PDB file of C-alpha atoms in Angstrom:
ATOM      1  CA  MET A   1      52.994  32.893 -15.674  1.00  0.00           C
ATOM      2  CA  LEU A   2      50.317  33.341 -12.470  1.00  0.00           C
ATOM      3  CA  THR A   3      50.900  36.234 -10.086  1.00  0.00           C
ATOM      4  CA  LEU A   4      50.521  35.466  -6.221  1.00  0.00           C
ATOM      5  CA  GLN A   5      47.750  37.577  -5.784  1.00  0.00           C
ATOM      6  CA  ALA A   6      46.357  35.040  -8.899  1.00  0.00           C
ATOM      7  CA  LEU A   7      46.856  32.347  -6.557  1.00  0.00           C
ATOM      8  CA  ALA A   8      44.941  33.883  -3.962  1.00  0.00           C
ATOM      9  CA  LEU A   9      41.753  34.227  -5.561  1.00  0.00           C
ATOM     10  CA  LEU A  10      41.327  30.439  -7.434  1.00  0.00           C
ATOM     11  CA  ARG A  11      41.759  29.163  -3.691  1.00  0.00           C
ATOM     12  CA  PRO A  12      38.564  29.706  -2.836  1.00  0.00           C
ATOM     13  CA  ALA A  13      37.762  29.247  -5.634  1.00  0.00           C
ATOM     14  CA  ALA A  14      38.871  24.934  -5.827  1.00  0.00           C
ATOM     15  CA  ALA A  15      37.990  24.963  -2.698  1.00  0.00           C
ATOM     16  CA  VAL A  16      34.204  25.877  -3.479  1.00  0.00           C
ATOM     17  CA  GLY A  17      34.695  23.462  -6.286  1.00  0.00           C
ATOM     18  CA  ARG A  18      35.912  20.211  -3.923  1.00  0.00           C
ATOM     19  CA  ALA A  19      33.249  20.780  -1.135  1.00  0.00           C
ATOM     20  CA  ALA A  20      30.342  20.900  -3.918  1.00  0.00           C
ATOM     21  CA  PRO A  21      29.572  17.344  -4.370  1.00  0.00           C
ATOM     22  CA  SER A  22      29.257  17.142  -0.299  1.00  0.00           C
ATOM     23  CA  LEU A  23      27.410  20.140  -0.522  1.00  0.00           C
ATOM     24  CA  LEU A  24      24.848  19.090  -3.045  1.00  0.00           C
ATOM     25  CA  ARG A  25      24.422  15.633  -0.944  1.00  0.00           C
ATOM     26  CA  ALA A  26      23.548  17.692   1.875  1.00  0.00           C
ATOM     27  CA  PHE A  27      21.141  20.097   0.554  1.00  0.00           C
ATOM     28  CA  ALA A  28      19.504  16.880  -0.729  1.00  0.00           C
ATOM     29  CA  ALA A  29      18.898  15.013   2.620  1.00  0.00           C
ATOM     30  CA  ALA A  30      17.577  18.415   3.279  1.00  0.00           C
ATOM     31  CA  ALA A  31      15.187  18.187   1.401  1.00  0.00           C
ATOM     32  CA  GLU A  32      14.037  15.054   1.616  1.00  0.00           C
ATOM     33  CA  GLY A  33      13.413  16.274   5.485  1.00  0.00           C
ATOM     34  CA  PRO A  34      14.803  13.219   8.588  1.00  0.00           C
ATOM     35  CA  ARG A  35      14.122   9.972   7.990  1.00  0.00           C
ATOM     36  CA  THR A  36      12.550   8.283  10.461  1.00  0.00           C
ATOM     37  CA  ALA A  37      10.838   4.730  10.146  1.00  0.00           C
ATOM     38  CA  THR A  38       7.564   3.682  12.484  1.00  0.00           C
ATOM     39  CA  PRO A  39       8.509   0.009  13.517  1.00  0.00           C
ATOM     40  CA  PRO A  40       6.142  -2.485  13.020  1.00  0.00           C
ATOM     41  CA  PRO A  41       3.688  -3.036  16.749  1.00  0.00           C
ATOM     42  CA  ASP A  42       5.852  -5.559  18.498  1.00  0.00           C
ATOM     43  CA  THR A  43       2.224  -8.407  18.868  1.00  0.00           C
ATOM     44  CA  SER A  44       4.592 -10.349  21.701  1.00  0.00           C
ATOM     45  CA  ARG A  45       3.919  -6.835  24.176  1.00  0.00           C
ATOM     46  CA  GLY A  46      -0.046  -6.698  23.594  1.00  0.00           C
ATOM     47  CA  ALA A  47       0.466  -3.075  24.555  1.00  0.00           C
ATOM     48  CA  THR A  48      -2.663  -0.464  24.324  1.00  0.00           C
ATOM     49  CA  ALA A  49      -0.092   1.441  22.250  1.00  0.00           C
ATOM     50  CA  ASP A  50      -0.036  -1.390  19.556  1.00  0.00           C
ATOM     51  CA  LEU A  51      -3.080  -2.011  19.606  1.00  0.00           C
ATOM     52  CA  ALA A  52      -4.534   1.809  18.477  1.00  0.00           C
ATOM     53  CA  ASP A  53      -1.617   1.829  15.971  1.00  0.00           C
ATOM     54  CA  VAL A  54      -3.241  -0.973  14.180  1.00  0.00           C
ATOM     55  CA  PHE A  55      -7.032  -0.616  15.170  1.00  0.00           C
ATOM     56  CA  ILE A  56      -6.990   2.827  15.192  1.00  0.00           C
ATOM     57  CA  PRO A  57      -5.397   4.293  12.064  1.00  0.00           C
ATOM     58  CA  GLU A  58      -7.368   7.589  11.106  1.00  0.00           C
ATOM     59  CA  PRO A  59      -5.487  10.886  12.844  1.00  0.00           C
ATOM     60  CA  VAL A  60      -6.799  12.314  15.595  1.00  0.00           C
ATOM     61  CA  ASP A  61      -8.168  15.427  14.151  1.00  0.00           C
ATOM     62  CA  GLN A  62     -10.388  13.117  11.519  1.00  0.00           C
ATOM     63  CA  VAL A  63     -13.409  12.455  12.148  1.00  0.00           C
ATOM     64  CA  SER A  64     -14.457   8.288  12.052  1.00  0.00           C
ATOM     65  CA  MET A  65     -16.827   5.430  13.449  1.00  0.00           C
ATOM     66  CA  ARG A  66     -14.025   4.435  15.550  1.00  0.00           C
ATOM     67  CA  ARG A  67     -14.477   0.278  16.342  1.00  0.00           C
ATOM     68  CA  VAL A  68     -11.984   0.751  19.070  1.00  0.00           C
ATOM     69  CA  HIS A  69     -12.732   3.610  21.969  1.00  0.00           C
ATOM     70  CA  ILE A  70      -9.893   4.607  24.254  1.00  0.00           C
ATOM     71  CA  MET A  71     -11.272   5.583  27.853  1.00  0.00           C
ATOM     72  CA  GLU A  72     -10.003   9.135  29.149  1.00  0.00           C
ATOM     73  CA  PRO A  73      -7.344   9.035  31.185  1.00  0.00           C
ATOM     74  CA  ILE A  74      -8.400   9.460  34.885  1.00  0.00           C
ATOM     75  CA  PHE A  75      -7.858   5.699  36.629  1.00  0.00           C
ATOM     76  CA  GLN A  76      -4.603   5.220  38.296  1.00  0.00           C
ATOM     77  CA  ASP A  77      -2.627   1.688  38.238  1.00  0.00           C
ATOM     78  CA  LEU A  78      -3.287  -0.106  42.038  1.00  0.00           C
ATOM     79  CA  GLY A  79      -2.897  -3.588  41.224  1.00  0.00           C
ATOM     80  CA  GLY A  80       0.153  -5.438  40.894  1.00  0.00           C
ATOM     81  CA  LYS A  81      -0.278  -6.760  36.973  1.00  0.00           C
ATOM     82  CA  LEU A  82       0.154  -3.681  35.225  1.00  0.00           C
ATOM     83  CA  ARG A  83      -1.288  -5.135  31.655  1.00  0.00           C
ATOM     84  CA  PHE A  84      -4.593  -7.113  31.740  1.00  0.00           C
ATOM     85  CA  SER A  85      -6.979  -7.836  29.198  1.00  0.00           C
ATOM     86  CA  GLY A  86     -10.493 -10.116  28.816  1.00  0.00           C
ATOM     87  CA  GLN A  87     -13.359 -10.060  28.128  1.00  0.00           C
ATOM     88  CA  VAL A  88     -16.320  -7.920  29.956  1.00  0.00           C
ATOM     89  CA  SER A  89     -18.778  -7.926  32.952  1.00  0.00           C
ATOM     90  CA  THR A  90     -20.377  -4.651  34.464  1.00  0.00           C
ATOM     91  CA  VAL A  91     -21.969  -3.750  37.919  1.00  0.00           C
ATOM     92  CA  LYS A  92     -23.064  -0.344  38.579  1.00  0.00           C
ATOM     93  CA  CYS A  93     -23.499   0.178  41.842  1.00  0.00           C
ATOM     94  CA  PHE A  94     -22.942   3.448  44.215  1.00  0.00           C
ATOM     95  CA  GLU A  95     -21.358   3.517  47.477  1.00  0.00           C
ATOM     96  CA  ASN A  96     -22.366  -0.516  47.698  1.00  0.00           C
ATOM     97  CA  ASN A  97     -20.491  -3.403  46.310  1.00  0.00           C
ATOM     98  CA  PRO A  98     -22.550  -6.229  47.272  1.00  0.00           C
ATOM     99  CA  LEU A  99     -22.624  -7.227  43.566  1.00  0.00           C
ATOM    100  CA  VAL A 100     -18.622  -6.910  43.306  1.00  0.00           C
ATOM    101  CA  ARG A 101     -18.119  -9.721  46.136  1.00  0.00           C
ATOM    102  CA  LYS A 102     -20.510 -10.935  43.845  1.00  0.00           C
ATOM    103  CA  ALA A 103     -19.548 -10.793  40.650  1.00  0.00           C
ATOM    104  CA  PHE A 104     -15.835 -12.003  42.036  1.00  0.00           C
ATOM    105  CA  GLU A 105     -17.410 -15.006  43.758  1.00  0.00           C
ATOM    106  CA  GLN A 106     -17.647 -16.449  40.445  1.00  0.00           C
ATOM    107  CA  PRO A 107     -15.225 -17.765  38.238  1.00  0.00           C
ATOM    108  CA  GLY A 108     -13.202 -14.899  36.394  1.00  0.00           C
ATOM    109  CA  THR A 109     -11.951 -17.093  33.285  1.00  0.00           C
ATOM    110  CA  GLY A 110      -9.809 -14.051  32.163  1.00  0.00           C
ATOM    111  CA  ARG A 111     -12.327 -11.858  32.169  1.00  0.00           C
ATOM    112  CA  VAL A 112     -12.384  -8.280  33.549  1.00  0.00           C
ATOM    113  CA  LEU A 113     -14.726  -6.629  35.585  1.00  0.00           C
ATOM    114  CA  VAL A 114     -15.965  -3.124  34.996  1.00  0.00           C
ATOM    115  CA  VAL A 115     -17.735  -1.321  38.420  1.00  0.00           C
ATOM    116  CA  ASP A 116     -19.762   1.895  37.537  1.00  0.00           C
ATOM    117  CA  GLY A 117     -19.324   3.473  40.506  1.00  0.00           C
ATOM    118  CA  GLY A 118     -20.828   6.941  39.796  1.00  0.00           C
ATOM    119  CA  GLY A 119     -17.498   8.706  40.251  1.00  0.00           C
ATOM    120  CA  SER A 120     -18.120   8.623  44.314  1.00  0.00           C
ATOM    121  CA  LYS A 121     -14.798   8.840  46.267  1.00  0.00           C
ATOM    122  CA  ARG A 122     -16.450   8.759  49.486  1.00  0.00           C
ATOM    123  CA  CYS A 123     -16.117   4.951  50.279  1.00  0.00           C
ATOM    124  CA  ALA A 124     -14.468   2.190  48.522  1.00  0.00           C
ATOM    125  CA  LEU A 125     -15.616  -0.789  46.456  1.00  0.00           C
ATOM    126  CA  LEU A 126     -13.079  -3.266  46.401  1.00  0.00           C
ATOM    127  CA  GLY A 127     -10.842  -4.358  49.742  1.00  0.00           C
ATOM    128  CA  ASP A 128      -8.338  -6.887  49.692  1.00  0.00           C
ATOM    129  CA  ASN A 129     -10.058  -9.867  50.926  1.00  0.00           C
ATOM    130  CA  ILE A 130     -12.546  -9.220  47.408  1.00  0.00           C
ATOM    131  CA  ALA A 131      -8.993  -8.484  45.695  1.00  0.00           C
ATOM    132  CA  GLU A 132      -7.745 -11.467  46.176  1.00  0.00           C
ATOM    133  CA  MET A 133     -10.821 -14.059  45.798  1.00  0.00           C
ATOM    134  CA  ALA A 134     -10.721 -12.435  42.416  1.00  0.00           C
ATOM    135  CA  HIS A 135      -7.749 -13.245  42.178  1.00  0.00           C
ATOM    136  CA  LYS A 136      -7.457 -16.853  43.111  1.00  0.00           C
ATOM    137  CA  ASN A 137     -11.155 -17.658  41.234  1.00  0.00           C
ATOM    138  CA  GLY A 138      -8.781 -16.912  37.558  1.00  0.00           C
ATOM    139  CA  TRP A 139     -10.266 -12.978  36.909  1.00  0.00           C
ATOM    140  CA  SER A 140      -7.765 -10.756  34.940  1.00  0.00           C
ATOM    141  CA  GLY A 141      -8.459  -7.472  36.055  1.00  0.00           C
ATOM    142  CA  VAL A 142     -10.923  -4.438  37.579  1.00  0.00           C
ATOM    143  CA  VAL A 143     -11.659  -0.628  36.436  1.00  0.00           C
ATOM    144  CA  ILE A 144     -13.355   0.975  38.673  1.00  0.00           C
ATOM    145  CA  TYR A 145     -14.849   4.324  38.553  1.00  0.00           C
ATOM    146  CA  GLY A 146     -14.537   4.739  42.241  1.00  0.00           C
ATOM    147  CA  CYS A 147     -12.170   4.149  44.527  1.00  0.00           C
ATOM    148  CA  ILE A 148     -10.413   1.115  46.493  1.00  0.00           C
ATOM    149  CA  ARG A 149      -8.911   0.924  49.722  1.00  0.00           C
ATOM    150  CA  ASP A 150      -6.125  -1.693  51.369  1.00  0.00           C
ATOM    151  CA  SER A 151      -3.759  -0.851  48.142  1.00  0.00           C
ATOM    152  CA  GLU A 152      -0.589  -1.618  49.377  1.00  0.00           C
ATOM    153  CA  ASP A 153      -1.977  -5.122  49.866  1.00  0.00           C
ATOM    154  CA  ILE A 154      -3.689  -5.313  46.395  1.00  0.00           C
ATOM    155  CA  GLY A 155      -0.617  -3.581  44.785  1.00  0.00           C
ATOM    156  CA  LYS A 156       1.068  -6.761  45.171  1.00  0.00           C
ATOM    157  CA  MET A 157      -0.975  -8.986  43.790  1.00  0.00           C
ATOM    158  CA  PRO A 158      -0.640 -10.395  40.306  1.00  0.00           C
ATOM    159  CA  LEU A 159      -4.159  -8.663  39.661  1.00  0.00           C
ATOM    160  CA  GLY A 160      -4.890  -5.535  37.565  1.00  0.00           C
ATOM    161  CA  VAL A 161      -6.974  -2.877  39.322  1.00  0.00           C
ATOM    162  CA  LYS A 162      -7.534   0.516  37.563  1.00  0.00           C
ATOM    163  CA  ALA A 163      -9.385   3.051  40.392  1.00  0.00           C
ATOM    164  CA  LEU A 164      -9.786   6.216  40.253  1.00  0.00           C
ATOM    165  CA  GLY A 165      -8.037   6.820  43.629  1.00  0.00           C
ATOM    166  CA  THR A 166      -7.891   5.414  47.539  1.00  0.00           C
ATOM    167  CA  TYR A 167     -10.407   6.033  50.565  1.00  0.00           C
ATOM    168  CA  PRO A 168      -9.924   4.124  53.617  1.00  0.00           C
ATOM    169  CA  LEU A 169     -13.899   4.058  54.725  1.00  0.00           C
ATOM    170  CA  LYS A 170     -15.665   0.846  53.321  1.00  0.00           C
ATOM    171  CA  SER A 171     -19.451   1.111  51.206  1.00  0.00           C
ATOM    172  CA  ALA A 172     -22.300   0.188  52.313  1.00  0.00           C
ATOM    173  CA  LYS A 173     -24.481  -2.840  51.726  1.00  0.00           C
ATOM    174  CA  ARG A 174     -27.726  -1.985  51.695  1.00  0.00           C
ATOM    175  CA  ASP A 175     -28.193  -0.695  47.706  1.00  0.00           C
ATOM    176  CA  VAL A 176     -27.259  -4.434  45.936  1.00  0.00           C
ATOM    177  CA  GLY A 177     -27.220  -1.983  42.202  1.00  0.00           C
ATOM    178  CA  LEU A 178     -27.549  -3.438  38.562  1.00  0.00           C
ATOM    179  CA  ALA A 179     -25.006  -6.241  37.326  1.00  0.00           C
ATOM    180  CA  ASP A 180     -24.414  -6.909  33.399  1.00  0.00           C
ATOM    181  CA  VAL A 181     -25.509  -4.027  31.940  1.00  0.00           C
ATOM    182  CA  PRO A 182     -24.488  -1.215  29.970  1.00  0.00           C
ATOM    183  CA  VAL A 183     -22.379   1.321  31.572  1.00  0.00           C
ATOM    184  CA  THR A 184     -20.818   4.541  30.727  1.00  0.00           C
ATOM    185  CA  ILE A 185     -17.522   6.024  32.204  1.00  0.00           C
ATOM    186  CA  ALA A 186     -14.423   7.835  31.269  1.00  0.00           C
ATOM    187  CA  GLY A 187     -16.408   8.359  27.766  1.00  0.00           C
ATOM    188  CA  VAL A 188     -17.049   5.295  26.636  1.00  0.00           C
ATOM    189  CA  THR A 189     -20.094   2.749  27.087  1.00  0.00           C
ATOM    190  CA  VAL A 190     -18.942  -0.482  28.323  1.00  0.00           C
ATOM    191  CA  GLU A 191     -21.607  -3.672  27.394  1.00  0.00           C
ATOM    192  CA  PRO A 192     -21.082  -6.738  28.805  1.00  0.00           C
ATOM    193  CA  GLY A 193     -19.592  -9.328  26.369  1.00  0.00           C
ATOM    194  CA  ASP A 194     -16.920  -6.212  25.289  1.00  0.00           C
ATOM    195  CA  TRP A 195     -12.949  -6.977  25.058  1.00  0.00           C
ATOM    196  CA  LEU A 196     -10.955  -4.548  27.270  1.00  0.00           C
ATOM    197  CA  TYR A 197      -7.112  -4.051  27.107  1.00  0.00           C
ATOM    198  CA  ALA A 198      -5.616  -1.835  29.975  1.00  0.00           C
ATOM    199  CA  ASP A 199      -1.645  -1.155  31.007  1.00  0.00           C
ATOM    200  CA  LYS A 200      -0.304   1.630  31.714  1.00  0.00           C
ATOM    201  CA  ASP A 201      -0.873   4.209  28.701  1.00  0.00           C
ATOM    202  CA  GLY A 202      -4.681   3.883  29.240  1.00  0.00           C
ATOM    203  CA  ILE A 203      -7.797   1.717  28.523  1.00  0.00           C
ATOM    204  CA  LEU A 204      -9.566   0.512  25.163  1.00  0.00           C
ATOM    205  CA  VAL A 205     -12.339  -1.095  24.868  1.00  0.00           C
ATOM    206  CA  SER A 206     -13.949  -3.070  21.705  1.00  0.00           C
ATOM    207  CA  LYS A 207     -16.440  -5.037  20.644  1.00  0.00           C
ATOM    208  CA  GLU A 208     -14.266  -7.698  19.448  1.00  0.00           C
ATOM    209  CA  GLU A 209     -11.010  -9.258  20.761  1.00  0.00           C
ATOM    210  CA  LEU A 210      -8.340  -7.579  18.871  1.00  0.00           C
ATOM    211  CA  LYS A 211      -5.584  -9.344  17.253  1.00  0.00           C
ATOM    212  CA  LEU A 212      -2.253  -8.294  16.029  1.00  0.00           C
TER     213      LEU A 212
END
């Protein structure tokens, strides 16, 4: 006959026996690690993050010859359209914007103008009048390695605009600059005919159109 002392000793052992299956399941789950699944790219968004997941699959610490390049995160979003894309035309100028106006006077057909302004912050290469012209002529957006002005009005236009910042002084008009030449800005060389994809996360550049 079991004594009260023996019963007391058996209770913890019985409890461990009942808990064993759940403990085993917990240990097994811990050994497997957290169960996380990467959702598939959302093709309806056309976001740079989704494009990067598909077209830049290599780890960041792996050296590889990438077909798609990402610009350094130095630009501000200043237009009313935060996500934009299109085939590239280029302008290279310094503190002079006649070619920016001339480009936007032409039909844009959904293109993106990339302006290498030399990184100058001493004047603006884009104002509201030229930006409105760009929108009306069917340009998707503009990336300026320089500054813009009239930013409050431009921010209301359905035009993608990325620039280093804002500055109220207009540019000069004497030095025309160069059109449709390769330019290197934010660590990426961009050539006429390339494809550019931009949103709040950044800017991607590719030689070919990216389709998910």
